[in-house]
């Protein structure tokens, strides 16, 4: 009886640690989940960085130091509804 108790105890302890290594808070499944979240957040960060760069460029192009006539014309058309006399607007 005593000879069977020690191996069974070691088997249960080994099974517990194996389960914890796979399913626990620091296990393999949690690591896979964290890596997937990291990839999602990295993609979101990349999109925000690109959007910020675009806004910075547009802000610079509208500043007093740098005047982009094409952008000014586009903004006047979009925001104020301006158009040239020789243009035709189709519905």
mmCIF file with all atom_site columns, C-alpha atoms in Angstrom:
data_model
loop_
_atom_site.group_PDB
_atom_site.id
_atom_site.type_symbol
_atom_site.label_atom_id
_atom_site.label_alt_id
_atom_site.label_comp_id
_atom_site.label_asym_id
_atom_site.label_entity_id
_atom_site.label_seq_id
_atom_site.pdbx_PDB_ins_code
_atom_site.Cartn_x
_atom_site.Cartn_y
_atom_site.Cartn_z
_atom_site.occupancy
_atom_site.B_iso_or_equiv
_atom_site.pdbx_formal_charge
_atom_site.auth_seq_id
_atom_site.auth_comp_id
_atom_site.auth_asym_id
_atom_site.auth_atom_id
_atom_site.pdbx_PDB_model_num
ATOM 1  C CA . UNK A 1 1  ? 0.000   0.000  0.000   1.00 0.00 ? 1  UNK A CA 1
ATOM 2  C CA . UNK A 1 2  ? 2.769   2.444  0.943   1.00 0.00 ? 2  UNK A CA 1
ATOM 3  C CA . UNK A 1 3  ? 4.706   1.461  -2.181  1.00 0.00 ? 3  UNK A CA 1
ATOM 4  C CA . UNK A 1 4  ? 1.756   2.531  -4.335  1.00 0.00 ? 4  UNK A CA 1
ATOM 5  C CA . UNK A 1 5  ? 1.027   5.774  -2.460  1.00 0.00 ? 5  UNK A CA 1
ATOM 6  C CA . UNK A 1 6  ? 4.288   7.571  -3.353  1.00 0.00 ? 6  UNK A CA 1
ATOM 7  C CA . UNK A 1 7  ? 4.094   6.950  -7.145  1.00 0.00 ? 7  UNK A CA 1
ATOM 8  C CA . UNK A 1 8  ? 0.419   7.944  -7.181  1.00 0.00 ? 8  UNK A CA 1
ATOM 9  C CA . UNK A 1 9  ? 1.220   11.142 -5.263  1.00 0.00 ? 9  UNK A CA 1
ATOM 10 C CA . UNK A 1 10 ? 4.010   11.967 -7.689  1.00 0.00 ? 10 UNK A CA 1
ATOM 11 C CA . UNK A 1 11 ? 1.682   11.239 -10.613 1.00 0.00 ? 11 UNK A CA 1
ATOM 12 C CA . UNK A 1 12 ? -0.934  13.651 -9.252  1.00 0.00 ? 12 UNK A CA 1
ATOM 13 C CA . UNK A 1 13 ? 1.673   16.351 -8.575  1.00 0.00 ? 13 UNK A CA 1
ATOM 14 C CA . UNK A 1 14 ? 3.058   15.927 -12.100 1.00 0.00 ? 14 UNK A CA 1
ATOM 15 C CA . UNK A 1 15 ? -0.441  16.088 -13.581 1.00 0.00 ? 15 UNK A CA 1
ATOM 16 C CA . UNK A 1 16 ? -1.175  19.259 -11.618 1.00 0.00 ? 16 UNK A CA 1
ATOM 17 C CA . UNK A 1 17 ? 1.985   20.993 -12.847 1.00 0.00 ? 17 UNK A CA 1
ATOM 18 C CA . UNK A 1 18 ? 1.319   19.860 -16.404 1.00 0.00 ? 18 UNK A CA 1
ATOM 19 C CA . UNK A 1 19 ? -2.218  21.233 -16.234 1.00 0.00 ? 19 UNK A CA 1
ATOM 20 C CA . UNK A 1 20 ? -0.949  24.518 -14.755 1.00 0.00 ? 20 UNK A CA 1
ATOM 21 C CA . UNK A 1 21 ? 1.693   24.815 -17.499 1.00 0.00 ? 21 UNK A CA 1
ATOM 22 C CA . UNK A 1 22 ? -0.972  24.511 -20.189 1.00 0.00 ? 22 UNK A CA 1
ATOM 23 C CA . UNK A 1 23 ? -4.115  26.058 -18.669 1.00 0.00 ? 23 UNK A CA 1
ATOM 24 C CA . UNK A 1 24 ? -2.841  28.311 -15.865 1.00 0.00 ? 24 UNK A CA 1
ATOM 25 C CA . UNK A 1 25 ? -2.485  32.089 -15.723 1.00 0.00 ? 25 UNK A CA 1
ATOM 26 C CA . UNK A 1 26 ? 1.033   31.798 -17.150 1.00 0.00 ? 26 UNK A CA 1
ATOM 27 C CA . UNK A 1 27 ? 0.389   28.734 -19.306 1.00 0.00 ? 27 UNK A CA 1
ATOM 28 C CA . UNK A 1 28 ? 0.667   28.124 -23.007 1.00 0.00 ? 28 UNK A CA 1
ATOM 29 C CA . UNK A 1 29 ? -2.930  29.025 -23.838 1.00 0.00 ? 29 UNK A CA 1
ATOM 30 C CA . UNK A 1 30 ? -2.643  32.356 -22.014 1.00 0.00 ? 30 UNK A CA 1
ATOM 31 C CA . UNK A 1 31 ? 0.599   33.095 -23.861 1.00 0.00 ? 31 UNK A CA 1
ATOM 32 C CA . UNK A 1 32 ? -1.079  32.448 -27.220 1.00 0.00 ? 32 UNK A CA 1
ATOM 33 C CA . UNK A 1 33 ? -3.949  34.736 -26.206 1.00 0.00 ? 33 UNK A CA 1
ATOM 34 C CA . UNK A 1 34 ? -1.550  37.510 -25.151 1.00 0.00 ? 34 UNK A CA 1
ATOM 35 C CA . UNK A 1 35 ? 0.375   37.244 -28.417 1.00 0.00 ? 35 UNK A CA 1
ATOM 36 C CA . UNK A 1 36 ? -2.861  37.532 -30.411 1.00 0.00 ? 36 UNK A CA 1
ATOM 37 C CA . UNK A 1 37 ? -3.854  40.611 -28.404 1.00 0.00 ? 37 UNK A CA 1
ATOM 38 C CA . UNK A 1 38 ? -0.399  42.074 -28.958 1.00 0.00 ? 38 UNK A CA 1
ATOM 39 C CA . UNK A 1 39 ? -0.749  41.634 -32.722 1.00 0.00 ? 39 UNK A CA 1
ATOM 40 C CA . UNK A 1 40 ? -4.167  43.308 -32.657 1.00 0.00 ? 40 UNK A CA 1
ATOM 41 C CA . UNK A 1 41 ? -2.877  46.236 -30.614 1.00 0.00 ? 41 UNK A CA 1
ATOM 42 C CA . UNK A 1 42 ? 0.199   46.567 -32.829 1.00 0.00 ? 42 UNK A CA 1
ATOM 43 C CA . UNK A 1 43 ? -1.998  46.806 -35.942 1.00 0.00 ? 43 UNK A CA 1
ATOM 44 C CA . UNK A 1 44 ? -4.153  49.426 -34.215 1.00 0.00 ? 44 UNK A CA 1
ATOM 45 C CA . UNK A 1 45 ? -1.042  51.367 -33.190 1.00 0.00 ? 45 UNK A CA 1
ATOM 46 C CA . UNK A 1 46 ? 0.310   51.271 -36.751 1.00 0.00 ? 46 UNK A CA 1
ATOM 47 C CA . UNK A 1 47 ? -2.990  52.618 -38.091 1.00 0.00 ? 47 UNK A CA 1
ATOM 48 C CA . UNK A 1 48 ? -3.006  55.419 -35.506 1.00 0.00 ? 48 UNK A CA 1
ATOM 49 C CA . UNK A 1 49 ? 0.595   56.338 -36.293 1.00 0.00 ? 49 UNK A CA 1
ATOM 50 C CA . UNK A 1 50 ? -0.238  56.533 -40.009 1.00 0.00 ? 50 UNK A CA 1
ATOM 51 C CA . UNK A 1 51 ? -3.326  58.636 -39.278 1.00 0.00 ? 51 UNK A CA 1
ATOM 52 C CA . UNK A 1 52 ? -1.297  60.968 -37.053 1.00 0.00 ? 52 UNK A CA 1
ATOM 53 C CA . UNK A 1 53 ? 1.339   61.355 -39.760 1.00 0.00 ? 53 UNK A CA 1
ATOM 54 C CA . UNK A 1 54 ? -1.371  62.207 -42.296 1.00 0.00 ? 54 UNK A CA 1
ATOM 55 C CA . UNK A 1 55 ? -2.909  64.791 -39.946 1.00 0.00 ? 55 UNK A CA 1
ATOM 56 C CA . UNK A 1 56 ? 0.511   66.288 -39.260 1.00 0.00 ? 56 UNK A CA 1
ATOM 57 C CA . UNK A 1 57 ? 1.155   66.599 -42.976 1.00 0.00 ? 57 UNK A CA 1
ATOM 58 C CA . UNK A 1 58 ? -2.227  68.210 -43.618 1.00 0.00 ? 58 UNK A CA 1
ATOM 59 C CA . UNK A 1 59 ? -1.748  70.574 -40.685 1.00 0.00 ? 59 UNK A CA 1
ATOM 60 C CA . UNK A 1 60 ? 1.663   71.570 -41.973 1.00 0.00 ? 60 UNK A CA 1
ATOM 61 C CA . UNK A 1 61 ? 0.272   72.129 -45.443 1.00 0.00 ? 61 UNK A CA 1
ATOM 62 C CA . UNK A 1 62 ? -2.370  74.485 -44.037 1.00 0.00 ? 62 UNK A CA 1
ATOM 63 C CA . UNK A 1 63 ? 0.022   76.436 -41.808 1.00 0.00 ? 63 UNK A CA 1
ATOM 64 C CA . UNK A 1 64 ? 1.120   80.017 -42.449 1.00 0.00 ? 64 UNK A CA 1
ATOM 65 C CA . UNK A 1 65 ? 4.682   78.918 -43.242 1.00 0.00 ? 65 UNK A CA 1
ATOM 66 C CA . UNK A 1 66 ? 3.663   76.531 -46.006 1.00 0.00 ? 66 UNK A CA 1
ATOM 67 C CA . UNK A 1 67 ? 0.759   77.248 -48.317 1.00 0.00 ? 67 UNK A CA 1
ATOM 68 C CA . UNK A 1 68 ? -0.395  74.462 -50.624 1.00 0.00 ? 68 UNK A CA 1
ATOM 69 C CA . UNK A 1 69 ? -2.760  76.019 -53.131 1.00 0.00 ? 69 UNK A CA 1
ATOM 70 C CA . UNK A 1 70 ? -4.197  72.666 -54.222 1.00 0.00 ? 70 UNK A CA 1
ATOM 71 C CA . UNK A 1 71 ? -5.093  71.746 -50.642 1.00 0.00 ? 71 UNK A CA 1
ATOM 72 C CA . UNK A 1 72 ? -6.521  75.215 -50.036 1.00 0.00 ? 72 UNK A CA 1
ATOM 73 C CA . UNK A 1 73 ? -8.666  74.890 -53.171 1.00 0.00 ? 73 UNK A CA 1
ATOM 74 C CA . UNK A 1 74 ? -9.845  71.407 -52.108 1.00 0.00 ? 74 UNK A CA 1
ATOM 75 C CA . UNK A 1 75 ? -10.746 72.594 -48.605 1.00 0.00 ? 75 UNK A CA 1
ATOM 76 C CA . UNK A 1 76 ? -12.623 75.628 -49.975 1.00 0.00 ? 76 UNK A CA 1
ATOM 77 C CA . UNK A 1 77 ? -14.613 73.358 -52.275 1.00 0.00 ? 77 UNK A CA 1
ATOM 78 C CA . UNK A 1 78 ? -15.358 70.764 -49.582 1.00 0.00 ? 78 UNK A CA 1
ATOM 79 C CA . UNK A 1 79 ? -16.133 73.053 -46.666 1.00 0.00 ? 79 UNK A CA 1
ATOM 80 C CA . UNK A 1 80 ? -17.533 76.165 -48.316 1.00 0.00 ? 80 UNK A CA 1
ATOM 81 C CA . UNK A 1 81 ? -19.048 74.687 -51.458 1.00 0.00 ? 81 UNK A CA 1
ATOM 82 C CA . UNK A 1 82 ? -17.065 76.920 -53.806 1.00 0.00 ? 82 UNK A CA 1
ATOM 83 C CA . UNK A 1 83 ? -16.619 76.126 -57.491 1.00 0.00 ? 83 UNK A CA 1
ATOM 84 C CA . UNK A 1 84 ? -15.177 77.831 -60.534 1.00 0.00 ? 84 UNK A CA 1
ATOM 85 C CA . UNK A 1 85 ? -17.442 79.498 -63.075 1.00 0.00 ? 85 UNK A CA 1
ATOM 86 C CA . UNK A 1 86 ? -16.458 77.060 -65.840 1.00 0.00 ? 86 UNK A CA 1
ATOM 87 C CA . UNK A 1 87 ? -17.305 73.912 -63.814 1.00 0.00 ? 87 UNK A CA 1
ATOM 88 C CA . UNK A 1 88 ? -20.457 71.822 -64.069 1.00 0.00 ? 88 UNK A CA 1
ATOM 89 C CA . UNK A 1 89 ? -21.671 69.785 -61.076 1.00 0.00 ? 89 UNK A CA 1
ATOM 90 C CA . UNK A 1 90 ? -23.507 66.578 -61.852 1.00 0.00 ? 90 UNK A CA 1
ATOM 91 C CA . UNK A 1 91 ? -25.924 65.169 -59.273 1.00 0.00 ? 91 UNK A CA 1
#
